[in-house]
Amino acid sequence: MKTFLAFALSVALLPLQAVAAESKPTVESVLSKYVTAVGGKAAVEKITSLAMEGTMEIFGTTGEFRTFQKANKAAWTFVGQDGTHSHHFDGEKGWKKNPLGVQELTPQELRGMKQMAELHLETHLTKVFPNLQFKGTETINGEEAHILESNPSAEISDRLAFSVKTGLLVEQSSRDGSLKTKFQFQDFKTVDGVQRPHSMTQTLESPEGTLDLVFKWKSIQSNKELKDELFARPQG
């Protein structure tokens, strides 16, 4: 009788086990939902360039911030109280310019610019973040999020959080040596068929301390002609 009861229960639970197995997220299912949420692969990959204009708040002051992206190239410019600061990546090398002059980007800065230069990042996450693994579900800013982690080396790791409700990427954090960076994305709006955050908070942690930056985008333009001079080594 006990044997029969155990058998009957195991058979009865099979459908529940199957549902649980099917509903457990995987890297592929999380990324597929994300691509759909942002607008679909076709909408993402029809974009040939991005030009974004807004503000960045740092140390309690706000300045003009602009970014420029096209295939394998990226640049940004910030105009603040102490002058103009910019980063440039031409697909191979990177530079920064500030009131002190022009210098080559550090390895950490260069890695960030290379990620920025991935124009179709939404559909190329497994390329940019190798060895992604599903790490479970957490609550981030009051909503459940699926966590994917990439650990390409002992010194470098990345963590991506996707909203369970919307499928959108709501948080991205990385560790590059002693530097930790976290981005939080909010205020998503559709621009030329693609969902893009219009507000972003960046937190930098290093042995020197913690720095918070707040970005607000006023204008996002797709497929605008961007000259290569924007991404080349700036004049000193």
Backbone as a ProteinNet text record, in pm:
[ID]
protein_1_A
[PRIMARY]
MKTFLAFALSVALLPLQAVAAESKPTVESVLSKYVTAVGGKAAVEKITSLAMEGTMEIFGTTGEFRTFQKANKAAWTFVGQDGTHSHHFDGEKGWKKNPLGVQELTPQELRGMKQMAELHLETHLTKVFPNLQFKGTETINGEEAHILESNPSAEISDRLAFSVKTGLLVEQSSRDGSLKTKFQFQDFKTVDGVQRPHSMTQTLESPEGTLDLVFKWKSIQSNKELKDELFARPQG
[TERTIARY]
82.9	0	87.1	190.2	279.3	352.1	391.6	462.3	372.7	245.4	150.2	125.9	113.1	88.2	205.3	327.3	445.5	450.3	415.6	414.7	309.2	190.3	81.2	117.5	183.2	223.5	329.3	425.7	531.2	473.7	375.2	311.3	232.2	163	82	168.3	290.3	378.9	455.7	455.8	530.6	491.1	360.7	324.5	376.8	373.9	424.3	573.6	647.1	790.4	823.2	741.3	763.4	742.7	636.6	609.5	723.2	773.2	883.1	1007.2	1034.2	1152.8	1141	1017.5	997.7	1003.8	959.4	951	1082.4	1177.5	1305	1379.9	1416.2	1483.1	1619.6	1659.2	1792.5	1852.3	1981.4	2045.1	1974.1	1946	1882.6	1742.1	1663.2	1526.7	1525.8	1617.5	1624.7	1665.5	1766.6	1813.6	1710.7	1640.5	1536.6	1424.8	1383.3	1278.6	1326.7	1453.1	1509.8	1506.9	1550.9	1551.6	1410.3	1314.5	1173.9	1128	1166.1	1121.8	1174.2	1298.6	1353.7	1298.9	1235.1	1176.2	1200.3	1285.3	1312.4	1444.2	1498.7	1630.6	1634.3	1531.4	1530.6	1536.1	1459.2	1457.3	1592.9	1655.9	1786.8	1892.3	1894.8	2005.4	1986.6	1874.4	1860.2	1923.8	1963.2	2024.9	2169.8	2207.1	2343.5	2425.3	2357.9	2429.4	2334.8	2392.9	2315.6	2385.2	2306.2	2357.7	2264.1	2318.2	2236.9	2284.4	2187.3	2219.7	2139.6	2207.2	2138.5	2228.5	2210.6	2289.7	2351.1	2460.6	2521.4	2542.6	2497.2	2517	2631.3	2728.1	2843.9	2886.3	2914.6	2955.2	2855.9	2726.7	2624.8	2608.1	2685.3	2670.8	2629.5	2565.1	2513.5	2574.8	2614.6	2671.7	2614	2646.9	2597.5	2674.8	2602.5	2665.3	2612.3	2703.4	2665.8	2742.9	2677.1	2743.1	2717.8	2813.8	2805.1	2850.3	2773.5	2805.3	2775.1	2864.2	2835.3	2920.1	2910.6	2972.2	3118.8	3147.8	3283	3351.3	3273.3	3328.5	3238.8	3300.3	3222.1	3295.7	3219.4	3277	3175	3225.2	3136.3	3206.4	3124.8	3176.8	3096.2	3165.7	3101.3	3155.5	3066.1	3105.1	3059	3155.8	3126	3189.1	3187.7	3239.5	3389.2	3460.2	3605.6	3650.6	3557.4	3594.8	3533.1	3590.2	3537.4	3620.8	3550.9	3614.7	3555.2	3637.4	3584.9	3666.2	3599.6	3662.6	3633	3729.7	3716	3771.9	3701.2	3747.6	3721.6	3828.9	3816.5	3804.7	3783.6	3774.7	3898.1	4008.8	4133.7	4196.6	4206.2	4270.7	4173.8	4208.8	4122.8	4201.7	4140.2	4204.1	4104.1	4158.3	4074.6	4136.1	4048.9	4094.7	4027.4	4105.6	4054	4136.7	4109.8	4185.8	4337	4382.8	4526.5	4590.4	4507.5	4562.4	4500.5	4573.7	4526.2	4612.5	4547.2	4616.9	4549.4	4620.8	4558.7	4470	4363	4274.1	4345.4	4309.1	4360.1	4293.1	4346.7	4281.7	4136.6	4106.2	3968.6	3879.2	3928.6	3850.9	3829.9	3932.9	3923.8	3820.3	3814.7	3715.2	3574.7	3552.3	3421.3	3383.4	3479.9	3451.7	3426	3493.6	3468.5	3325.9	3278	3138.9	3044.1	3075.1	2990.9	2987.9	3098.3	3109.1	3034.5	2981.2	2898.9	2759.8	2737.8	2614.9	2489.8	2499.3	2385.4	2405.1	2438.6	2467.7	2352.4	2229.3	2111.5	2108.4	2158.3	2156.4	2292.5	2392.5	2528.1	2580.7	2490.7	2534.5	2625.8	2602.4	2687.8	2827.1	2839.5	2970.4	3046.8	2978.9	3042.7	3067.4	2975.4	2987.1	2994.6	3114	3127.2	3094.7	3058.4	3034.2	2923.5	2817.6	2706.4	2640.3	2605.1	2537.1	2420.3	2310.7	2194.9	2222.8	2206.1	2240.9	2122.2	2001.5	1884.9	1808.4	1718.9	1630.9	1650.3	1658.4	1675.6	1577.3	1557.5	1475.1	1565.5	1542.5	1622.7	1528.7	1545.8	1458.4	1310.5	1278	1139.3	1078.9	1155.5	1101	1194.1	1133.5	1212	1291.7	1413.7	1500.8	1577.4	1591.9	1675.2	1820.3	1911.5	2052.3	2134.9	2211.7	2309.4	2447.1	2544.6	2680.7	2779.9	2881.6	2991	3120.9	3203.8	3330.6	3444.1	3484.6	3588.6	3727.1	3750.7	3882	3868.2	3977.3	3976.3	3966.2	4011.5	4013.8	3888.9	3819.6	3707.3	3581.6	3471.3	3342.5	3231.3	3118.9	3004.6	2877.3	2778.8	2652.5	2539.4	2442.1	2330.7	2200.2	2113	1984.5	1870.5	1781.5	1670.2	1538.2	1453.1	1323	1242.5	1190.8	1105.2	976.7	926.9	799.7	811.5	912.5	922	1023.1	1120.8	1227.5	1342.5	1330.7	1433.7	1551.5	1667.4	1787.2	1774.3	1769.9	1748.6	1873.9	1971.8	2095.5	2210.4	2326.5	2447.8	2562.7	2636.1	2750	2871.1	2988.8	3111.8	3220.9	3315.4	3436.6	3555.2	3640.4	3759.5	3877.6	3944.1	4049.7	3990.6	4041.4	3991.7	3874.8	3835.7	3726	3594.2	3491.3	3357.6	3264.6	3185	3093.9	2953.5	2854.9	2715.8	2632.1	2554.2	2459.2	2318.3	2229.8	2088.3	2011.2	1920.9	1850.9	1702.6	1649.4	1508.5	1449.2	1319	1246.2	1264.5	1221	1234	1128.2	1172.6	1083	1125.4	1029.2	1058.9	1113.2	1230.5	1292.7	1321.1	1254	1272	1258.4	1157.6	1127.4	1204.2	1293.2	1376.5	1354.5	1332.3	1317.2	1453.7	1464.8	1591.7	1569.1	1657	1642.4	1674.8	1594.4	1619.4	1675.7	1699.3	1760.6	1853.9	1971.1	2069.6	2151.9	2175.4	2261.5	2383.3	2500.9	2625.4	2696.8	2738.4	2813.4	2949.7	3054.6	3191.9	3249.9	3306.8	3372.5	3516.7	3609.5	3751.3	3817.6	3945.1	4012.9	4012.4	3992.9	3991.5	3857	3751.5	3620.1	3509.3	3391.1	3272.3	3225.8	3185.5	3139.5	3007.8	2908	2777.6	2757.2	2706.7	2676.2	2533.1	2460	2321.2	2308	2256.3	2240	2091.4	2056.9	1920.7	1930.3	1861.8	1869.1	1750.8	1780.6	1678.2	1648.3	1748.9	1733	1813.4	1750.6	1818.8	1783.4	1883.4	1862.2	1929.6	1856	1908.9	1944	2044.9	2079.9	2118.5	2178.6	2231.1	2372.5	2409	2544.7	2646	2741.1	2844.9	2981.4	3056.5	3186.9	3290.5	3385.5	3488.3	3574.9	3579.9	3659.6	3614.4	3484.5	3432.8	3502.2	3548.4	3602.6	3755.5	3815.7	3961.2	4030.9	4160.6	4239.5	4214.7	4169.2	4140.3	4267.6	4253.8	4366.9	4401.3	4528.2	4572.6	4571
-120	0	126	126.9	241.2	260.6	147.8	155.5	214.3	168.5	219.6	369	411.4	552	638.4	591.6	666.5	681	571	573.5	672	666.8	754.5	901.3	933.6	1071.5	1117.5	1029.3	1066.4	1094.6	1015	1037.2	1168	1192.4	1313.3	1439.1	1428.7	1545.1	1570.8	1475.1	1491.5	1618.1	1647.6	1770.7	1895.8	1896.1	2011.1	2027.1	1913.3	1918	1968.6	1928.4	1972.6	2122.6	2174.5	2318	2394.6	2343.7	2410.5	2414.9	2301.9	2296.6	2394.2	2405.1	2494.3	2640.5	2672.4	2811.5	2863.8	2776.9	2822.3	2900	3025.1	3106.3	3049.4	3076	3043.6	3170.8	3168	3283.1	3316	3212.2	3231.4	3291.7	3242.9	3294.3	3438.2	3472.1	3609.1	3705.7	3667.2	3754.7	3766.1	3656.4	3659.8	3755.3	3747.6	3837.6	3982.6	4004.2	4139.5	4198.1	4120.1	4169.2	4203.8	4119.7	4148.2	4275.6	4291.5	4406.8	4538.8	4539.2	4665.5	4702.2	4606.3	4637.8	4535.9	4437.3	4332.1	4350.9	4241.1	4240.1	4332.1	4329.1	4410.6	4559.7	4602.6	4744	4789	4702.9	4736.5	4748.5	4651.4	4643.4	4731	4801.8	4898.9	5033.2	5045.6	5169.7	5175.4	5285.3	5302.3	5399.8	5478.1	5570.2	5619.4	5670.3	5731.3	5860.1	5965.5	6091	6131.6	6142.2	6170.1	6297.9	6376.4	6503.9	6518.4	6562.3	6581	6647.3	6607.4	6666.4	6557.1	6592.8	6505.7	6586.3	6529.6	6593.7	6526	6603.8	6551.3	6653.6	6606.8	6693.9	6807.8	6780.5	6880.5	6984.2	6975.1	7069	6993	7063.6	7000.4	7065.1	6981.8	7031.6	6960.4	7009.9	6952.4	6825.6	6721	6592.7	6541.3	6498.5	6444.9	6316.7	6222.5	6099.4	6076.1	6008.3	5977.1	5833.1	5756.4	5616.6	5579.2	5502.4	5430.6	5304.1	5222	5089.5	5095.9	5036.8	5024.1	5157.8	5261.9	5393.2	5459.2	5536.5	5603.8	5726.8	5823	5943.6	6007.9	6078.6	6159.6	6289.5	6391.9	6523.5	6578.5	6630	6691.6	6832.1	6929	7067.9	7106.2	7122.9	7155.3	7285.5	7310.8	7436.9	7452.2	7338.3	7346	7324.1	7332.5	7318.6	7198.3	7160.8	7051.6	6925.6	6812.6	6681.4	6591.5	6508.4	6419.4	6290.6	6184.5	6055.7	6021.7	5958.3	5925.7	5785.8	5706.3	5572.5	5554.6	5528.4	5521.6	5379.5	5283	5143.8	5064	5134.4	5068.5	5131.9	5264.4	5334.9	5434.8	5477.7	5572.5	5682.9	5800.6	5917.4	5993.5	6073	6163	6302.6	6401.6	6539.9	6615.3	6694	6778.5	6906.7	6998.9	7124.3	7106.7	6987.6	6963.4	6914	6874.5	6827.2	6695.9	6625.1	6499.5	6383.9	6274.9	6154.7	6031.3	5919.3	5793.8	5744	5673.1	5617.3	5508.4	5495.5	5384.9	5255.6	5138.6	5013	5004	5051.8	5048	5141.6	5261.5	5356.6	5303.9	5240.7	5187	5075.6	4990.6	4883	4941.5	5047.2	5110.8	5170.2	5230.1	5289.3	5182	5068.7	4958.9	4905.8	4898	4856.7	4959.3	5086.1	5191.8	5187.1	5143.8	5139.1	5021.3	4932.3	4821.7	4876.6	4928.9	5001.1	4916.3	4787.6	4696.5	4607.1	4669.2	4594.6	4504.5	4549	4473.6	4333.1	4318.3	4187.2	4118.5	4181.9	4126.9	4108.2	4090.4	4080.6	3961.9	3848.8	3732.5	3752.8	3841.8	3875.8	3967.6	4067.8	4166.5	4109.5	4024.3	3964.3	3811.9	3756.8	3611.7	3529.2	3404.7	3307.5	3350.9	3409.6	3451.2	3330.2	3346.1	3240.7	3301.7	3224.7	3269.1	3246	3352.1	3344.4	3358.5	3365.3	3371.8	3501.1	3525	3641.5	3723.7	3855.7	3947.1	4063.2	4134.4	4254.9	4376.2	4453.4	4572.5	4690.8	4789.8	4908.4	4871.2	4771.3	4734.6	4639.3	4593.1	4498.3	4379.6	4264.1	4143.2	4151.4	4098.6	4101.8	3971.2	3922.2	3805.6	3852	3777.8	3816	3724.7	3785.9	3713.7	3766.8	3676.4	3717	3664.5	3746.6	3710.6	3724.6	3621.2	3623.2	3580.6	3669.9	3632.5	3615.9	3675.1	3661.1	3690.3	3666.3	3691.9	3840.9	3924.3	4068.4	4139	4077	4144.1	4058.9	4119.3	4049.4	4149.4	4100.5	4185.9	4119.1	4202.4	4154.1	4233.3	4164.3	4228.5	4188.9	4286.3	4260.6	4301.6	4206.1	4229.3	4220	4318.8	4320.3	4197.3	4125.4	4009.6	4055.9	4171.8	4222.6	4270.1	4353	4414.2	4346.2	4276.7	4216.3	4310.5	4437.6	4536.7	4529.8	4571.5	4579.1	4699.6	4675.3	4784.3	4817.6	4727.1	4753.5	4676.2	4740	4675.8	4714.6	4617.5	4648.1	4568	4621.1	4554.6	4575.8	4482.9	4496.5	4481.7	4582.6	4582.1	4618.9	4516.3	4541.2	4599.6	4714.3	4778	4871.3	4886.8	4977.8	4902.5	4949.3	4892.7	4999.2	4960.2	5052.5	4994.5	5076.1	5031.2	5135.5	5088.7	5172.9	5127.9	5222.8	5193.5	5273.1	5204.2	5263.7	5281.6	5401	5430.8	5510.1	5535.4	5622.4	5579.1	5457.3	5404	5465	5505.2	5558.2	5502	5488.9	5435	5543.7	5516.4	5606.7	5527.2	5560.7	5490.7	5339.5	5298.8	5156.9	5083.1	5151.8	5087	5153.9	5073.5	5124.3	5166.5	5294.4	5344.8	5419.4	5399.1	5472.8	5620	5706.9	5850.6	5906.1	5817.9	5856.8	5744.1	5780.9	5680.2	5732.4	5644.8	5677.3	5587.7	5646.5	5570.2	5590.3	5480.6	5485.6	5421.9	5495	5446.3	5428.8	5310.9	5283.7	5243.1	5308.5	5278	5300.3	5265	5289.6	5437.2	5525.8	5669.6	5717.1	5635.1	5674.8	5639.9	5698.3	5671.2	5798.5	5783.7	5897.6	5861.6	5948.7	5928.1	6030.3	5982.2	6068	6039.8	6144.4	6130.4	6189.4	6107.9	6150.2	6162.8	6267.5	6287.3	6320.5	6239.1	6260	6343.9	6452	6539.1	6502.5	6452	6421.5	6296.6	6203.2	6084.3	6073.6	6082.4	6076.9	5953.3	5881.7	5763.2	5795.2	5723.8	5727	5866	5941.4	6072.9	6055	6132.7	6122.1	6176.3	6091.5	6130.5	6116	6223.4	6221.7	6149.7	6083.3	6009.6	6097	6227.3	6318.9	6323.4	6293.7	6291.9	6189.4	6079.7	5965.3	5958.7	6045.5	6044.3	6112.3	6099.5	6165.5	6315.8	6375.9	6518.4	6601.9	6720.6	6812.9	6863.1	6867	6910.7	7061.7
0	0	0	86	92.7	-39.9	-99.6	-228.3	-335	-336.1	-434.9	-414.1	-284.7	-253.6	-298.8	-273.7	-314.9	-466.3	-536.5	-682	-733.3	-671.3	-713.6	-694.8	-580.9	-554.6	-653.8	-685.1	-778.9	-916.6	-958.3	-1087.6	-1086.8	-974.4	-963.8	-967.2	-913.5	-906.5	-1035.1	-1127.3	-1252.1	-1327.7	-1344.4	-1415.8	-1345.9	-1210.4	-1136.7	-1155.5	-1157.4	-1177.8	-1317.3	-1414.9	-1552.3	-1564	-1497.5	-1500.7	-1436.6	-1322.9	-1253.1	-1339.7	-1408.5	-1493.9	-1609.5	-1666.8	-1780.1	-1738.5	-1617.2	-1575.8	-1518.1	-1489.2	-1435.7	-1542	-1514.1	-1616.1	-1654.5	-1775.8	-1824.6	-1882.4	-1909.1	-1972.9	-2104.1	-2181.3	-2311.9	-2299	-2202.5	-2188.7	-2138.3	-2047.9	-1996.1	-2107.2	-2185.7	-2293.2	-2405.7	-2434.8	-2538.1	-2497.4	-2371.5	-2321.6	-2326	-2297.2	-2299.5	-2440.6	-2538.8	-2677.4	-2722.1	-2684.9	-2718.1	-2648.4	-2522	-2443.4	-2499.9	-2548.8	-2599	-2736.5	-2804	-2933.7	-3042.2	-3013	-3110.8	-3182.4	-3230.4	-3295	-3417	-3498.1	-3620	-3587.2	-3486.8	-3448.9	-3395.4	-3314.7	-3257.3	-3366.9	-3457.1	-3552.7	-3676.3	-3685.2	-3793.9	-3755.6	-3628.8	-3582	-3630.5	-3694.2	-3744.7	-3660.6	-3577.7	-3489.3	-3380.9	-3273.1	-3164.6	-3121	-3106.5	-3052.4	-2939.2	-2818.1	-2700.4	-2632.7	-2587.5	-2524.7	-2396.1	-2290	-2163	-2062.1	-1935.3	-1827.4	-1740.8	-1675.5	-1575.6	-1447.9	-1337	-1207.3	-1134.2	-1088	-1016.4	-911.4	-790.2	-679.9	-656.5	-681.3	-654.6	-762.9	-871.3	-982.2	-1108.5	-1199.1	-1321.4	-1444.4	-1540.2	-1663.9	-1784	-1901.1	-2026.4	-2060.3	-2097.5	-2128.8	-2262.1	-2349.8	-2480.5	-2508.5	-2574.6	-2616.7	-2765.3	-2827.7	-2970.4	-2991.4	-3067.3	-3092	-3236.2	-3294	-3417	-3415.5	-3517.6	-3514.7	-3471.5	-3355.2	-3301.1	-3274.1	-3250.4	-3217.1	-3113.6	-3023.3	-2919.9	-2868.8	-2820.1	-2760	-2668.1	-2567.3	-2484.7	-2445.5	-2417.2	-2380.3	-2263.5	-2164.3	-2048.5	-2031	-2022.9	-1999.6	-1859.8	-1770.1	-1631.3	-1588.2	-1458.2	-1405.5	-1428.4	-1431	-1447.1	-1590.8	-1685.7	-1825.3	-1892.2	-2006	-2087.4	-2069.3	-2051	-2039.2	-2146.7	-2208.9	-2312.4	-2320	-2366.1	-2395.8	-2541.1	-2608.4	-2749.5	-2775.7	-2855.1	-2893.5	-3042.4	-3118.5	-3264.2	-3318.1	-3230.1	-3271.1	-3236.4	-3209	-3171.3	-3047.7	-3048.4	-2938	-2875.4	-2752.4	-2683	-2616.5	-2607.5	-2548.2	-2462	-2371.4	-2292.8	-2297.8	-2295.4	-2297.1	-2184.4	-2112	-2005	-2001.9	-1910.8	-1909	-1895.3	-1854.3	-1841	-1970.1	-2069.4	-2194.6	-2240.1	-2326.9	-2385.6	-2336	-2296.5	-2250.9	-2308.9	-2309.1	-2348.6	-2234.5	-2268.8	-2167.3	-2088.2	-1961.2	-1881.5	-1929.9	-1897	-1937.5	-1892.3	-1772	-1722.8	-1803	-1832.7	-1912.2	-2054.2	-2109	-2244.4	-2251.9	-2149.5	-2147	-2148.3	-2071.6	-2069.6	-2204.2	-2273	-2402.9	-2508.4	-2496.2	-2590.6	-2574.7	-2451	-2429.6	-2489.9	-2470.4	-2524.2	-2676.9	-2737.2	-2883.1	-2944.9	-2860.3	-2910.8	-2935.5	-3055.8	-3088.2	-3066.9	-3099.4	-3084.2	-2961.4	-2849.7	-2727.7	-2687	-2708.4	-2665.3	-2725.4	-2847.5	-2913.9	-2911.9	-2849.6	-2846.3	-2703.7	-2608.4	-2468.6	-2443.5	-2509.3	-2485.2	-2544.5	-2641.2	-2697.4	-2603.2	-2551	-2463.4	-2324	-2277.4	-2144.6	-2159.1	-2177.6	-2201.1	-2077.1	-2101.8	-1993.4	-1898.1	-1950.8	-1865.4	-1800.4	-1672.8	-1598.3	-1521.6	-1512.6	-1435	-1286.9	-1205.1	-1063.5	-969.6	-1023	-934.9	-950.9	-856	-859	-732.5	-747.3	-634.8	-647.3	-537.6	-540	-554.6	-660.5	-687.6	-705.2	-619.5	-621.8	-617.8	-536.1	-514	-614.8	-712.5	-808.9	-827.3	-859.4	-878.6	-1007.8	-1002	-1119.5	-1130	-1253.3	-1280.4	-1295.4	-1233.9	-1231.5	-1321.5	-1411.9	-1493.2	-1458	-1447.3	-1413.3	-1515.4	-1541.8	-1631.5	-1554.3	-1557.2	-1485.7	-1578.7	-1669.9	-1765	-1703.1	-1586.5	-1521.5	-1373	-1300.6	-1156.7	-1126.5	-1220.3	-1197.9	-1248.9	-1344.6	-1410.6	-1400.5	-1361.1	-1358.1	-1383.3	-1434.3	-1464.1	-1414.3	-1382.1	-1327.3	-1391.5	-1449.3	-1517.5	-1450.2	-1425.4	-1360.4	-1452.8	-1484	-1575.9	-1499.8	-1516.4	-1450.4	-1489.8	-1390.4	-1417.9	-1486.6	-1445.9	-1499.1	-1643	-1672.6	-1805.7	-1897	-1838.7	-1917.1	-1944.6	-1908.4	-1938.3	-1842.5	-1889.7	-1806.4	-1714.1	-1582.8	-1487.6	-1407.8	-1408.5	-1335.2	-1397.2	-1404	-1454.6	-1363.3	-1313.5	-1227.5	-1272.9	-1243	-1284.2	-1180.2	-1181.6	-1100.3	-1193.9	-1196.3	-1280.7	-1192.6	-1139.5	-1042.1	-915.4	-872.3	-749.1	-774.1	-900.4	-933.8	-949.1	-879.5	-892.1	-949.6	-1047.9	-1113.8	-1116.4	-1086.5	-1092.8	-1165.9	-1264.5	-1336.6	-1302.1	-1278.1	-1261.1	-1365.1	-1437.2	-1550.7	-1517.9	-1549.4	-1523.7	-1640.1	-1629.5	-1721.2	-1867.3	-1897.1	-2032.7	-2125	-2243.1	-2345.5	-2480.9	-2571.4	-2703.8	-2795.4	-2853.9	-2950.6	-3077.2	-3185.3	-3312.6	-3297.1	-3220.1	-3205.7	-3098.7	-3027.3	-2925.6	-2790	-2686.8	-2550.6	-2496.1	-2456.3	-2403.7	-2271.6	-2174	-2047.7	-2068.3	-2009.2	-2017.6	-1886.5	-1791.5	-1664.5	-1621	-1571.2	-1531.5	-1414.6	-1317.7	-1204.3	-1209.2	-1196	-1196	-1062.5	-1001.2	-875.5	-897.1	-863.6	-876.4	-737.1	-712.3	-584.6	-611.9	-543.3	-556.1	-420.5	-406.4	-278.7	-238.1	-337	-306.9	-252.8	-268.4	-219.9	-317	-293.8	-374.9	-443.6	-569.3	-648.4	-715.6	-703.6	-767.2	-878.3	-991.5	-1105	-1149.4	-1185.4	-1229.4	-1369.7	-1462.6	-1601.3	-1634.4	-1706.7	-1755.7	-1904.5	-1986	-2130.4	-2177.8	-2251.1	-2307.2	-2452.1	-2521.9	-2664.5	-2699.6	-2771	-2822.8	-2970.5	-3057.3	-3201.2	-3259.9	-3343.3	-3410.3	-3554.9	-3606.3	-3748.8	-3798.3	-3708.5	-3746.6	-3799.9	-3901.2	-3955.9	-3854.9	-3818	-3722.9	-3790.2	-3793.9	-3859.6	-3773.3	-3839.1	-3767.5	-3679.9	-3710.4	-3629.3	-3483.1	-3460.3	-3323.9	-3235.8	-3299.4	-3224.1	-3229.5	-3311	-3326.6	-3210.2	-3206.4	-3102.1	-3105.6	-2992.7	-2994.1	-3002.5	-3053.1	-3060.8	-2922.2	-2888.9	-2756	-2741.9
[MASK]
++++++++++++++++++++++++++++++++++++++++++++++++++++++++++++++++++++++++++++++++++++++++++++++++++++++++++++++++++++++++++++++++++++++++++++++++++++++++++++++++++++++++++++++++++++++++++++++++++++++++++++++++++++++++++++++++++++++++++++

